[in-house]
Tab-separated table of C-alpha atoms in Angstrom:
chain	number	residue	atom	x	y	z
A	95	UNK	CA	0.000	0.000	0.000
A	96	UNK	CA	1.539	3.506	-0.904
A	97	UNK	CA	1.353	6.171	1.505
A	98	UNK	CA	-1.174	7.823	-1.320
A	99	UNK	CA	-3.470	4.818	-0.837
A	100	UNK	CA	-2.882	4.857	2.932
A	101	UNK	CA	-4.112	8.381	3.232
A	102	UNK	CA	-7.651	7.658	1.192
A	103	UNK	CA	-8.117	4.308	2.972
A	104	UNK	CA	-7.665	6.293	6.551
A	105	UNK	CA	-10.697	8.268	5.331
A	106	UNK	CA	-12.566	5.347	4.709
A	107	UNK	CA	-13.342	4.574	8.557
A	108	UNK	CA	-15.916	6.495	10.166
A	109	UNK	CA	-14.259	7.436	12.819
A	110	UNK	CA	-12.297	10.100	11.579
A	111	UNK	CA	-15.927	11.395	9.926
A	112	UNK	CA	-17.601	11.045	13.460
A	113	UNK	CA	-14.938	13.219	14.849
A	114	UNK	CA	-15.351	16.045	12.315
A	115	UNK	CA	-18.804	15.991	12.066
A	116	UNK	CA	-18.404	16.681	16.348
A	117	UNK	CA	-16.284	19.519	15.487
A	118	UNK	CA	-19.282	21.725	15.995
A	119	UNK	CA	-17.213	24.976	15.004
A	120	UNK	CA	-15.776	23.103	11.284
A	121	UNK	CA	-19.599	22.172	10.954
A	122	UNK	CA	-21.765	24.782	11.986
A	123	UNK	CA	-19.915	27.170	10.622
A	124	UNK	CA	-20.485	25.551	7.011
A	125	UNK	CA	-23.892	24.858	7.635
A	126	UNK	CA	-24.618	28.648	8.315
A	127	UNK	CA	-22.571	29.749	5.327
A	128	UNK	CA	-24.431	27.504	3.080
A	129	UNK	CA	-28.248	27.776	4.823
A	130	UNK	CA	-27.935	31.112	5.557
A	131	UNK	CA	-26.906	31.947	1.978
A	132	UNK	CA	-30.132	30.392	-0.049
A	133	UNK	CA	-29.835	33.041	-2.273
A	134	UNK	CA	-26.766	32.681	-3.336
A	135	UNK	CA	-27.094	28.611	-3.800
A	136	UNK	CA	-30.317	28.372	-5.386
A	137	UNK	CA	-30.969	26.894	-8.828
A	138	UNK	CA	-26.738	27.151	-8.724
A	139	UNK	CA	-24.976	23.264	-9.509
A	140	UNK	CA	-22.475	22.760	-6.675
A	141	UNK	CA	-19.552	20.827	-6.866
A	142	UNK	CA	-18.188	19.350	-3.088
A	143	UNK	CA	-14.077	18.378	-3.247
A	144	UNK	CA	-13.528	15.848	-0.987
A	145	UNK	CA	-17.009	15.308	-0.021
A	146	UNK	CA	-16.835	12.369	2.603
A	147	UNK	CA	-20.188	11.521	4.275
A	148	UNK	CA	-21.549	14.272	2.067
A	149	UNK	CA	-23.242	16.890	4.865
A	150	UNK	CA	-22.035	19.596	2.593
A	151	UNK	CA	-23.493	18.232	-0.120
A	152	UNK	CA	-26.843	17.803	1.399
A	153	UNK	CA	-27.006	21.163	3.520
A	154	UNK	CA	-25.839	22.770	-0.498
A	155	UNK	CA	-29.050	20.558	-1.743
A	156	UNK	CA	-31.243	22.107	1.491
A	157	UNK	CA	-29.788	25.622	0.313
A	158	UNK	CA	-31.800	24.886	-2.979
A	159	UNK	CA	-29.102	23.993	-5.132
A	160	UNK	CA	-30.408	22.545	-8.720
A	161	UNK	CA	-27.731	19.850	-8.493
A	162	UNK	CA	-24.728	19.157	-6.345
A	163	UNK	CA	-22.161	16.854	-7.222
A	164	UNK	CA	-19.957	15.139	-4.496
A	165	UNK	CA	-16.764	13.922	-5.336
A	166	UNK	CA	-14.524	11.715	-3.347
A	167	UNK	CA	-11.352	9.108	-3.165
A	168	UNK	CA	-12.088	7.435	-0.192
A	169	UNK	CA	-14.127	4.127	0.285
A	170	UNK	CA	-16.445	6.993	2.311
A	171	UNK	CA	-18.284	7.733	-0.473
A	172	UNK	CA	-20.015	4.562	-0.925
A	173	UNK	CA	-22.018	5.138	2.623
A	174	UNK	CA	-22.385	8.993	1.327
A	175	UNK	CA	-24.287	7.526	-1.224
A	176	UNK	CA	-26.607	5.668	1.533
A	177	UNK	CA	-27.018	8.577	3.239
A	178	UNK	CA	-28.073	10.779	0.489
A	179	UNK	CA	-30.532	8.122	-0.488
A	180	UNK	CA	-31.281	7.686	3.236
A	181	UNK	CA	-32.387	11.535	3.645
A	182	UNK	CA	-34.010	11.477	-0.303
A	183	UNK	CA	-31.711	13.515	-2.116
A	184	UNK	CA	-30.805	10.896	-4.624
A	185	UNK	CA	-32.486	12.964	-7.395
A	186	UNK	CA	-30.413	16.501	-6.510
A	187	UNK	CA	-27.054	14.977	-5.448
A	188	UNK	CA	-24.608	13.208	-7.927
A	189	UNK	CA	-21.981	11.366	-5.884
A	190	UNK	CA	-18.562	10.146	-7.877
A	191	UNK	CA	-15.579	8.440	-6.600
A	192	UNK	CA	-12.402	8.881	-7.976
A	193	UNK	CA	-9.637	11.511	-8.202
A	194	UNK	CA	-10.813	15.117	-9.158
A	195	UNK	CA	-8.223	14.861	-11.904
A	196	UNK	CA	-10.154	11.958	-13.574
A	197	UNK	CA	-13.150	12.131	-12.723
A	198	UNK	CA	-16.159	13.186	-15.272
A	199	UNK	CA	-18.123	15.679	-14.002
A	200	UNK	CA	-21.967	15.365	-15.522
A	201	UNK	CA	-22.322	19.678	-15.901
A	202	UNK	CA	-19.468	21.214	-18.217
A	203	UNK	CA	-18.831	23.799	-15.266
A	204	UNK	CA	-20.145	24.546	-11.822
A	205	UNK	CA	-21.314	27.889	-9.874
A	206	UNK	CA	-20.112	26.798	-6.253
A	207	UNK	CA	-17.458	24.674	-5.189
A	208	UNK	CA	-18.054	24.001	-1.618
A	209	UNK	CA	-14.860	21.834	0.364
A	210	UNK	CA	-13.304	21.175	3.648
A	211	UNK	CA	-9.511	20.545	2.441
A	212	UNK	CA	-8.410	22.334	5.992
A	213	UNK	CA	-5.427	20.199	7.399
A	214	UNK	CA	-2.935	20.224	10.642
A	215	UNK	CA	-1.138	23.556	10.126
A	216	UNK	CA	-3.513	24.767	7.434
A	217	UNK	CA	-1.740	23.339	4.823
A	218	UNK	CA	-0.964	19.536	6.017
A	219	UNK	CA	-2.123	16.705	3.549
A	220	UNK	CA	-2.557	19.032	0.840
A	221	UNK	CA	-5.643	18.292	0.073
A	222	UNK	CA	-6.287	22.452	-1.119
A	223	UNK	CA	-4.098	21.228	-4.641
A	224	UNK	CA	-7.373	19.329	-5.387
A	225	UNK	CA	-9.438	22.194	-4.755
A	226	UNK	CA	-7.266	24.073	-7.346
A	227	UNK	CA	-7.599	21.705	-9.973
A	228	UNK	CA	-11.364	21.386	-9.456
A	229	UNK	CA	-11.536	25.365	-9.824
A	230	UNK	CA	-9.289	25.767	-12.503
A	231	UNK	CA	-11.051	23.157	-15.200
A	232	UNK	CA	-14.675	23.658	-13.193
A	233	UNK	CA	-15.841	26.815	-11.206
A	234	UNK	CA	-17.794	29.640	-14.290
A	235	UNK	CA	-16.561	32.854	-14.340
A	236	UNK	CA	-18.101	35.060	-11.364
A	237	UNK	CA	-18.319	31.467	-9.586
A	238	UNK	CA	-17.596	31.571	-6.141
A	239	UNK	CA	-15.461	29.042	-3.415
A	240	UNK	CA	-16.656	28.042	-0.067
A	241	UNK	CA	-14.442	28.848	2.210
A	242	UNK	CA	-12.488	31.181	0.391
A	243	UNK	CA	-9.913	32.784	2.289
A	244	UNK	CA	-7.756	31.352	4.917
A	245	UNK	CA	-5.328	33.310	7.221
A	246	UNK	CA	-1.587	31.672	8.804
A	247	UNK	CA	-0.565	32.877	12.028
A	248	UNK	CA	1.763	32.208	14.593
A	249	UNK	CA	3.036	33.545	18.045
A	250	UNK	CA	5.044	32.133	20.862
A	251	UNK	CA	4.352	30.136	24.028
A	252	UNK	CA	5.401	29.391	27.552
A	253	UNK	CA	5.785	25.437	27.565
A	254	UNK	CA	8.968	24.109	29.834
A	255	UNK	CA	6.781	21.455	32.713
A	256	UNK	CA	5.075	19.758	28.900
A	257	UNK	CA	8.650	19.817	27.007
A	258	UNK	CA	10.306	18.545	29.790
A	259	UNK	CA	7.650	15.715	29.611
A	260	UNK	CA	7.547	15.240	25.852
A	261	UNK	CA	11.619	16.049	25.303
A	262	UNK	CA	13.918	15.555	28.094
A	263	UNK	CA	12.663	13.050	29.109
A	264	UNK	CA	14.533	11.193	26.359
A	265	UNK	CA	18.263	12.321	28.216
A	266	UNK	CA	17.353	9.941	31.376
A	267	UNK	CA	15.126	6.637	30.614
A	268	UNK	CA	15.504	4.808	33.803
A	269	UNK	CA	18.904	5.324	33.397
A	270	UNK	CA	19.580	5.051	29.859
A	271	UNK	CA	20.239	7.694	27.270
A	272	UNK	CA	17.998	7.750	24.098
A	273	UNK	CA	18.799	11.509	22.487
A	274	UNK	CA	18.623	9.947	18.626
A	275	UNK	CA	14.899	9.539	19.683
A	276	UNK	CA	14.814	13.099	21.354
A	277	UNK	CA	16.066	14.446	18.170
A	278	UNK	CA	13.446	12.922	16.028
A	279	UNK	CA	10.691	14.350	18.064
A	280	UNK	CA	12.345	17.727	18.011
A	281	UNK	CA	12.043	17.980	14.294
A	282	UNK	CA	8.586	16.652	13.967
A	283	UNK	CA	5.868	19.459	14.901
A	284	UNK	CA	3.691	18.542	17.999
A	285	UNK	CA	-0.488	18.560	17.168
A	286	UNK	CA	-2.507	19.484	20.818
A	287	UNK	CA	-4.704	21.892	22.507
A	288	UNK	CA	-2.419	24.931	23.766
A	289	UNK	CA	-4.155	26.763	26.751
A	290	UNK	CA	-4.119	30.251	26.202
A	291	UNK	CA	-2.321	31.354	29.401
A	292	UNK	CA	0.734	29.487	27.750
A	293	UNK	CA	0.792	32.025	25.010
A	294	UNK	CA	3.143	35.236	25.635
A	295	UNK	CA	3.738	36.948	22.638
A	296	UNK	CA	1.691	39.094	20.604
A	297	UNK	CA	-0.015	37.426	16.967
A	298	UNK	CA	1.646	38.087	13.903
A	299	UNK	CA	-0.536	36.415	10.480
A	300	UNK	CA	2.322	35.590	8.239
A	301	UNK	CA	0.709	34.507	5.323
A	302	UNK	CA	-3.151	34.947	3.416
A	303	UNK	CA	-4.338	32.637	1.166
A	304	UNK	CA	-7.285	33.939	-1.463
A	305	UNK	CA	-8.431	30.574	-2.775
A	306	UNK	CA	-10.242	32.169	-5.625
A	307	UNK	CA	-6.397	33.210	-6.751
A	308	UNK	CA	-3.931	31.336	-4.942
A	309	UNK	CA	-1.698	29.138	-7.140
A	310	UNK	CA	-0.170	25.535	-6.278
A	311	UNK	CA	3.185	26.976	-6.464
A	312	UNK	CA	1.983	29.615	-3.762
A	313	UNK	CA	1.500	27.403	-1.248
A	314	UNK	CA	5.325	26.743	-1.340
A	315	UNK	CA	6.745	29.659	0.555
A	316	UNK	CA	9.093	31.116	2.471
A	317	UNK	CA	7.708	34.318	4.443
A	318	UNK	CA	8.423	36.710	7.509
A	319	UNK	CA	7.040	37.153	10.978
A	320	UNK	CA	7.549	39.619	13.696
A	321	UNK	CA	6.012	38.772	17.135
A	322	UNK	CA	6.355	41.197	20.396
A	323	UNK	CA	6.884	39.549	24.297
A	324	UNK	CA	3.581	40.703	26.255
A	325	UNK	CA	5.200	40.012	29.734
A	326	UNK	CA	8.514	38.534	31.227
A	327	UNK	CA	8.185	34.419	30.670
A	328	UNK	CA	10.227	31.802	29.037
A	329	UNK	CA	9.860	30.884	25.578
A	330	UNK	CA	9.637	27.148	24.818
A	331	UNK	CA	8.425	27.127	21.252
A	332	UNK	CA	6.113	28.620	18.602
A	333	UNK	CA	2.752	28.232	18.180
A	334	UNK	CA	0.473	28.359	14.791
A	335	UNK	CA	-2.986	28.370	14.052
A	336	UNK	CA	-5.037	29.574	11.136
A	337	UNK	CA	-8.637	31.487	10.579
A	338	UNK	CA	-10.980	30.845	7.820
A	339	UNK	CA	-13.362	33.015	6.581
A	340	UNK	CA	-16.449	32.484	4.337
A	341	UNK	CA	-16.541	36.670	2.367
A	342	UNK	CA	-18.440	35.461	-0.123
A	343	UNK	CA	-21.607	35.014	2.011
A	344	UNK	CA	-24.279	37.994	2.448
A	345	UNK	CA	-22.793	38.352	6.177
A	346	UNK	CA	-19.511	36.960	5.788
A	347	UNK	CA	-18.530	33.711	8.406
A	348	UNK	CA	-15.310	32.915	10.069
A	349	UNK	CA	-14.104	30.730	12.343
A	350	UNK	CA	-10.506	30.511	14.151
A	351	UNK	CA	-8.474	27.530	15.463
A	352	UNK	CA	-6.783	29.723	18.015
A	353	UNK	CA	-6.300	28.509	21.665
A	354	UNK	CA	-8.465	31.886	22.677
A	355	UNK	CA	-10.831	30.414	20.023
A	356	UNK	CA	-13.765	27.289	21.049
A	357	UNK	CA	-11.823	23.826	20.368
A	358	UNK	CA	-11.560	22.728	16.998
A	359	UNK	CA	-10.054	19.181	15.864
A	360	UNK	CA	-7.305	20.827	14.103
A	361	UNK	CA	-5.929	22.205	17.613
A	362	UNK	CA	-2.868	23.906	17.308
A	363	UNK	CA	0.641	23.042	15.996
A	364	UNK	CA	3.399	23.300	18.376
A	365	UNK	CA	7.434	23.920	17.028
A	366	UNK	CA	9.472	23.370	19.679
A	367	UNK	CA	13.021	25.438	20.025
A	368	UNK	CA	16.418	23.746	20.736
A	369	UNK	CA	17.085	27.139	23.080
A	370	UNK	CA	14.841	28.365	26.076
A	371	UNK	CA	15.111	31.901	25.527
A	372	UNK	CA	14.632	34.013	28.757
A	373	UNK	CA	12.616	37.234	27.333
A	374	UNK	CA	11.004	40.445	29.194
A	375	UNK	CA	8.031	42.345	28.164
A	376	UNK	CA	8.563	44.310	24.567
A	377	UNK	CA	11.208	41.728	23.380
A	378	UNK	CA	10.496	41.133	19.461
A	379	UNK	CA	11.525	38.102	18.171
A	380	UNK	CA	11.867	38.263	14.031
A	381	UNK	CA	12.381	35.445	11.710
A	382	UNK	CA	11.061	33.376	8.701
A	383	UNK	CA	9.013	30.260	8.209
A	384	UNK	CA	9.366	28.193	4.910
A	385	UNK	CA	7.127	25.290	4.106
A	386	UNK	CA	6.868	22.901	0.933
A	387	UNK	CA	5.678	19.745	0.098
A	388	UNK	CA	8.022	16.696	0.721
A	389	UNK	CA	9.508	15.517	-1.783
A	390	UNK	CA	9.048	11.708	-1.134
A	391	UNK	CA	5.444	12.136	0.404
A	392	UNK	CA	3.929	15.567	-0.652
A	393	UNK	CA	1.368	14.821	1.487
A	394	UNK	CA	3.890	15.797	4.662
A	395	UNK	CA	5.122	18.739	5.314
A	396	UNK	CA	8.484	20.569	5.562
A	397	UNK	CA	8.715	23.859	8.034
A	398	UNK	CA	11.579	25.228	8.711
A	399	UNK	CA	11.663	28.588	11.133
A	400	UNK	CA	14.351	30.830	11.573
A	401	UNK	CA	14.635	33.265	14.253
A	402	UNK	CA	16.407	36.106	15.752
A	403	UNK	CA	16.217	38.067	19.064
A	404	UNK	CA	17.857	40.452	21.192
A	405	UNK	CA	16.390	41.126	24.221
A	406	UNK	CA	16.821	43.023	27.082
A	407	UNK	CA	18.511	39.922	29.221
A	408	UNK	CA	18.830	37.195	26.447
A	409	UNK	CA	19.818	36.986	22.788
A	410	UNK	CA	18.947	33.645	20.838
A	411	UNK	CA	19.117	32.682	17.184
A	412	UNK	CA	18.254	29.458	16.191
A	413	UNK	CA	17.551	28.092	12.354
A	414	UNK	CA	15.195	24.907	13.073
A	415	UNK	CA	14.021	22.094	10.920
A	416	UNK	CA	10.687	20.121	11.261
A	417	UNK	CA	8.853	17.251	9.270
A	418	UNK	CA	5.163	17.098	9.752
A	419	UNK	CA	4.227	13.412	8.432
C-alpha cells in the first residue's frame, strides 16, 4: 500500500468522519454559510471536493441547489451515497468516486465549489491542490469558493513542565540515554490543545491565502514574521494556528483555530526550540518560516523557522528544521 493509498483508505473509517462531524465549530460554521446563503445557492450546480459523508453536499441541496455533485477518493463515499438516499436527495445529489483529476463531471462547469480541504497547520495533507484543480477546469466565471480565504498565524508560548515531559525526558530513561529519539521528536511538529495562558507573545498572520487566486506553487513559501513579548516568561516554542473566513456570504462567516478560540479538531501546531530563551516584556523576536511539500510524500510537510532576538537579558538565534508526516 503507498502512503497515497494509505491516506484515502484512513478516510474510509468512520471514525475520523464522526470526529469532524463533532467539530461543531468546522460544521456549523459551514452549515450557516451555506443555509444562511439560499440566495446565493439556489438553482446554482455545486460541486463538493472531498465530499466524505456528504453533509455539505446535502445542507448545499437544502440551500436549494439545482444539483450538487460530491466527489470523493475514499471508500467513504459509498455510505455517502446511503445517506443521500437515506435523507431522499438521490435525485439533486450526484456522488462520484475517484480523483478530481479523472473524474467526469456530468455539468461542463459549476457555480459553487463548496470543500473542507483544511489540514494540521492549514496546509498539512494538501488536500487544497485538489481544490485548485477542481476550480481551474470547473468553477464559471463570477463562480464563487466556499471557504475562500484562509489566514496563517503564529506567536510564541510558555511550555517548559510539557517539554520537559515530551523532550527531556529522552536524556534519562531509567537510566539510559535515548537523544537519537529526542532528536526525532524535536524535528517533527507537535499537534494538541495549547491553553491560552501558555501564550506570551503578541499574533503576527504571516501569510493569506485567497483561494479564488492562490496558485499551487503559492503554497510553497518562504515568508516573515515579527512577534512582540507581552510580559517577562520563558519561551519554549512557537505556536500556529489559522482562521478561515467564508466573504463570499451575504454576512460573511469565520471561524478561528486559536487557543483563545472554542476547540476545533485541528488544535494547534506546536514547534518546539532547541534554546529556552529568557525574554522580558517588549522583546520582538523576528524570523522566517518556509514550508513545501516533501519531496518523497507531498502529502507531509516541511517547516523550517528561523529566528532572531535580542532582548533586554537574552539573545537567541536558532535556524530549526521540522517534518510534519
Amino acid at each position: 500500500m503507498t502512503s497515497k493509498d494509505y491516506y484515502f483508505d484512513s478516510y474510509a473509517h468512520f471514525g475520523i468522519h464522526e470526529e469532524m462531524l463533532k467539530d461543531e465549530v468546522r460544521t456549523t460554521s459551514y452549515r450557516d454559510a451555506i443555509l444562511k446563503n439560499k440566495a446565493i445557492f439556489k438553482d446554482k450546480v455545486v460541486l463538493d471536493v472531498g465530499c466524505g459523508t456528504g453533509i455539505l453536499s446535502m445542507f448545499a441541496a437544502k440551500a436549494g441547489a439545482k444539483h450538487v455533485i460530491g466527489v470523493d477518493m475514499s471508500n467513504i463515499i459509498d455510505k455517502a451515497k446511503l445517506i443521500v438516499e437515506e435523507n431522499g436527495l438521490s435525485d439533486r445529489i450526484t456522488l462520484l468516486k475517484g480523483k478530481m483529476e479523472e473524474v467526469e463531471l456530468p455539468f461542463p462547469n459549476v457555480d459553487i465549489i463548496i470543500s473542507e480541504w483544511m489540514g494540521y497547520f492549514l496546509l498539512y495533507e494538501s488536500m487544497l491542490d485538489t481544490v485548485l484543480v477542481a476550480r481551474d477546469k470547473y468553477l464559471s466565471p463570477g463562480g464563487m469558493i466556499f471557504p475562500d480565504t484562509a489566514t496563517m498565524v503564529i506567536s510564541s508560548i510558555e511550555d517548559g513542565e510539557y517539554k520537559e515531559e515530551k523532550l527531556n525526558f529522552w536524556d534519562d530513561v531509567y537510566g539510559f540515554k535515548m537523544t537519537c529519539i529526542k532528536e526525532s521528536a524535536m524535528h517533527e511538529p507537535l499537534v494538541d490543545t495549547v491553553e491560552p495562558r501558555f501564550v506570551n507573545a503578541s499574533h503576527c498572520i504571516f501569510n493569506t491565502i485567497d483561494i479564488m487566486t492562490v496558485k499551487k506553487e503559492d503554497l510553497t513559501f518562504s515568508l516573515p514574521f515579527e512577534i512582540a513579548i507581552n510580559r517577562d516568561d520563558y519561551v519554549h516554542a512557537f505556536i500556529s494556528w489559522f482562521d478561515i473566513e467564508f466573504r463570499a456570504c451575504h454576512k460573511p462567516i469565520h471561524f478561528s483555530t486559536s487557543p483563545f478560540a472554542k476547540y476545533t479538531h485541528w488544535k494547534q501546531t506546536v514547534f518546539y526550540t532547541k534554546n529556552t530563551l529568557t525574554v522580558c516584556k517588549g522583546d520582538v523576536i523576528k524570523g522566517n518560516i518556509t514550508c513545501s511539500p516533501n519531496a518523497d510524500n507531498p502529502r507531509d510537510l516541511d517547516i523550517s523557522i528561523g529566528y532572531a532576538m535580542e532582548g533586554k537579558v537574552d539573545s537567541s538565534e536558532e535556524s530549526l528544521q521540522y517534518r510534519m508526516c
